[in-house]
Amino acid sequence: MKLLLFFFLLHFQNSLSQILLPPNTTGYACNPNQTTPSCQTYAFFTAMGPNQLDLANISDIFSVSRPMIAKPSNLTSVTSPLVPNQPLFIPLTCTCNKANTTTNLSYAKLNYTIKKGDTFYLVSTDLYHNLTTYQSVEIVNPTLVPTNLDIGQEVIFPIFCKCPTQTQLQNQVNYLISYVFQPLDNVSSIASRFGSTTKAIVDANGDNIRPLDTIFVPVSRLPVLTQPTPTSVPLGQRSTERKGKVIGLGIGLGVCGIFLILMGGFWAYRESLWKKRADGKDKYIDRTRSSKRNDQVEVSLMADVSDCLDKYKVYRIEELNEATDSFDERCLIQGSVYKGYMDGKHYAIKKMKWNACEELKILQKVNHGNLVMLEGFCIDSNNANCYLVYEYLENGSLYTRLHESKTERLSWRTRLQIAIDIANGLQYIHEHTRPRVVHKDIKSSNILLDAQMRAKIANFGLAKSGCNAITMHIVGTQGYIAPEYLSDGVVSTKMDVFSFGVVLLELISGREAVDENGKALWVEFYENFNGDVEKHKHKLKGFIDDFLLKESISTDNVMNIMSIAIACLHKDPSKRPSMVDIVYALCKSDDLFTDISQDGFSPRQVIAR
Ligand SMILES: *[C@@H]1O[C@H](CO)[C@@H](O)[C@H](O)[C@H]1NC(C)=O
Ligand SMILES: *[C@@H]1O[C@H](CO)[C@@H](O)[C@H](O)[C@H]1NC(C)=O
Ligand SMILES: *[C@@H]1O[C@H](CO)[C@@H](O)[C@H](O)[C@H]1NC(C)=O
Ligand SMILES: *[C@@H]1O[C@H](CO)[C@@H](O)[C@H](O)[C@H]1NC(C)=O
Ligand SMILES: *[C@@H]1O[C@H](CO)[C@@H](O)[C@H](O)[C@H]1NC(C)=O
Ligand SMILES: *[C@@H]1O[C@H](CO)[C@@H](O)[C@H](O)[C@H]1NC(C)=O
Ligand SMILES: *[C@@H]1O[C@H](CO)[C@@H](O)[C@H](O)[C@H]1NC(C)=O
Ligand SMILES: *[C@@H]1O[C@H](CO)[C@@H](O)[C@H](O)[C@H]1NC(C)=O
Ligand SMILES: *[C@@H]1O[C@H](CO)[C@@H](O)[C@H](O)[C@H]1NC(C)=O
């Protein structure tokens, strides 16, 4: 891209003379006798400015869903942030419309709601990047007074487009891509970029193309855009590499297969259902909106969750109030999580501010038997609150079980099963989501236990998608935070591995991650064993939970698990094993394996919705 820019700069002088001419302003004529009444086409658009680096913002202004842009643009994820100047193809429904008695104009009608500070000119140039002009907006909205616009007013913005004529169709021109001719462009560079020819472009647009004119690039099929590579390793590659290890566990590859198929199916399915869903949206807004509605908030909220609408149940705030006795203290489970009763079932309901709702975006991408399942959500636009409704797990958190409930202690075998469950859940978010998700807050109080004492990871409130980022804002829980994150803010999957190591220590020792003097368990562990359990075998008894000692468990087995914990707690993140290796090592632990097979346990099946 930089190289290209450099080239453009070299040829800048050639184009200077053209800049002085005013662009074509009122729109592009069409003749309904020559073209189809309406067609599907695309506009080329580049992400610019801080407000457009989120695909949701762009899909918002063009009234399409994010996957509808992601698919033709060759984007691998609808949620990852865009980079400046990232190229996109925006789908448009192009029609030929009567402008006055003598002229018909060709454009895609987009509804836009006027916000504070908007003018026809600014919206056309800044938001739509000159894919329309204010003169054309005035023609299309004859009843509006451009100098007197109300906030909240609906305006049609005519995005310039053209449908191929019968002749063009016969010549294999299936699309005329709308493209705003940039001051540094020339026709031949456009032709090669889009896989068209100089002649075809000149035939379609004339030879007097001026900068900031919208031109129509004739192509037989949409060119494939080369997108900047995401930071994570491509999924396919990783899966094959790990295949041998994962397959024995009966988990993993199936997950990503199902995931990809679902995603693929989703796109195809969504396009056909788009209309239907738009109706659903309106219904949903009606149910939740107050008399004093705020259009902007709702529109952006809906863009954020638009992908969840057909996946999760949308609850009404009244339902949740009834379920939790208006969020009464007595229903409080912990933090801001309430227990609610709806339709004959218990649910855990988490209340948060909308801007903290990152969790919903992460959860819509993950689905695994060892992650707490999201059932639905609710957005209360009156106070911009967001509620997530999860499955309710009967046996509470691992923390409570280990450290607070002195009567019902967990057996060694249950503890190992819990360790494997957590490891499986982490392996899934680390290996099978794109971009990878780092939980960032693995600790015993975020591990929940169901009726069968199987463990599920909860609370993705701090989770981050994308890897190897550096953050300035340190979050997490003392005693579990990896040293490199604390000192340098490095976010990677290896920080979850570290925290998992601490949870293993808790399971083995029955002690809390931080003792009453504020000393971290892992520090104490380090001091005692100095990275080598074998050598300090005699200290083992003092470290193991007294309750387990009564169970006559095999020392070898405990040592095995201890050495996994040691590996997880390595100070150098690159030396820590990956979750895949950990799952493998845990399951290989001999005792466990026989125990499991006797009981007919098997690694958790994936719950596919
Ligand atoms: C726009 O510019 C082209 C090329 O100069 C010209 O043929 C056309 O008439 C202009 N106006 C419209 C409404 O298309
Ligand atoms: C404009 O479109 C109408 C039908 O929508 C057609 O009858 C009329 O001839 C068109 N006028 C021009 C100038 O293309
Ligand atoms: C379109 O076709 C109709 C009848 O076939 C004709 O009356 C009209 O003039 C044509 N319009 C244009 C713009 O060619
Ligand atoms: C675009 O997204 C940012 C946050 O990513 C938000 O602050 C901004 O208001 C959005 N702009 C529009 C026009 O939706
Ligand atoms: C009709 O619209 C076209 C383009 O918007 C404009 O050039 C033309 O002057 C208009 N004609 C009349 C009679 O208003
Ligand atoms: C735009 O608004 C009009 C009238 O309010 C409506 O009929 C049309 O369906 C809307 N279009 C889109 C794409 O939302
Ligand atoms: C659109 O055109 C105006 C001038 O007409 C220019 O100032 C602005 O930068 C252009 N916008 C984009 C995104 O290129
Ligand atoms: C168009 O630009 C490309 C580089 O972007 C350059 O190689 C080519 O010579 C230019 N062509 C003309 C006719 O200016
Ligand atoms: C999509 O983009 C990637 C990354 O730029 C590229 O390697 C690939 O060839 C592109 N095309 C398709 C069809 O995926």
Short mmCIF file of C-alpha atoms and ligand atoms in Angstrom, two decimals, residues 30-33 96-105, ligand 2:
data_model
loop_
_atom_site.label_atom_id
_atom_site.label_comp_id
_atom_site.label_asym_id
_atom_site.label_seq_id
_atom_site.Cartn_x
_atom_site.Cartn_y
_atom_site.Cartn_z
CA CYS A 30 -30.34 6.18 -16.48
CA ASN A 31 -32.77 4.93 -19.05
CA PRO A 32 -35.25 2.35 -17.79
CA ASN A 33 -35.66 1.05 -21.34
CA CYS A 96 -33.49 3.92 -11.77
CA ASN A 97 -35.61 6.71 -10.31
CA LYS A 98 -37.56 9.54 -11.84
CA ALA A 99 -35.97 12.87 -10.84
CA ASN A 100 -38.09 15.27 -12.91
CA THR A 101 -40.02 15.23 -16.17
CA THR A 102 -36.91 15.01 -18.29
CA THR A 103 -34.45 13.03 -16.24
CA ASN A 104 -34.20 9.68 -14.47
CA LEU A 105 -31.33 9.17 -12.07
C1 LIG B 2 -38.00 7.87 -16.75
O1 LIG B 2 -38.60 6.69 -16.26
C2 LIG B 2 -39.96 6.52 -16.67
C3 LIG B 2 -40.47 5.25 -16.05
O2 LIG B 2 -40.00 5.13 -14.72
C4 LIG B 2 -40.08 6.49 -18.19
O3 LIG B 2 -41.42 6.40 -18.53
C5 LIG B 2 -39.45 7.72 -18.78
O4 LIG B 2 -39.44 7.61 -20.16
C6 LIG B 2 -38.02 7.90 -18.28
N1 LIG B 2 -37.46 9.13 -18.79
C7 LIG B 2 -36.23 9.23 -19.27
C8 LIG B 2 -35.80 10.55 -19.75
O5 LIG B 2 -35.47 8.26 -19.30
#
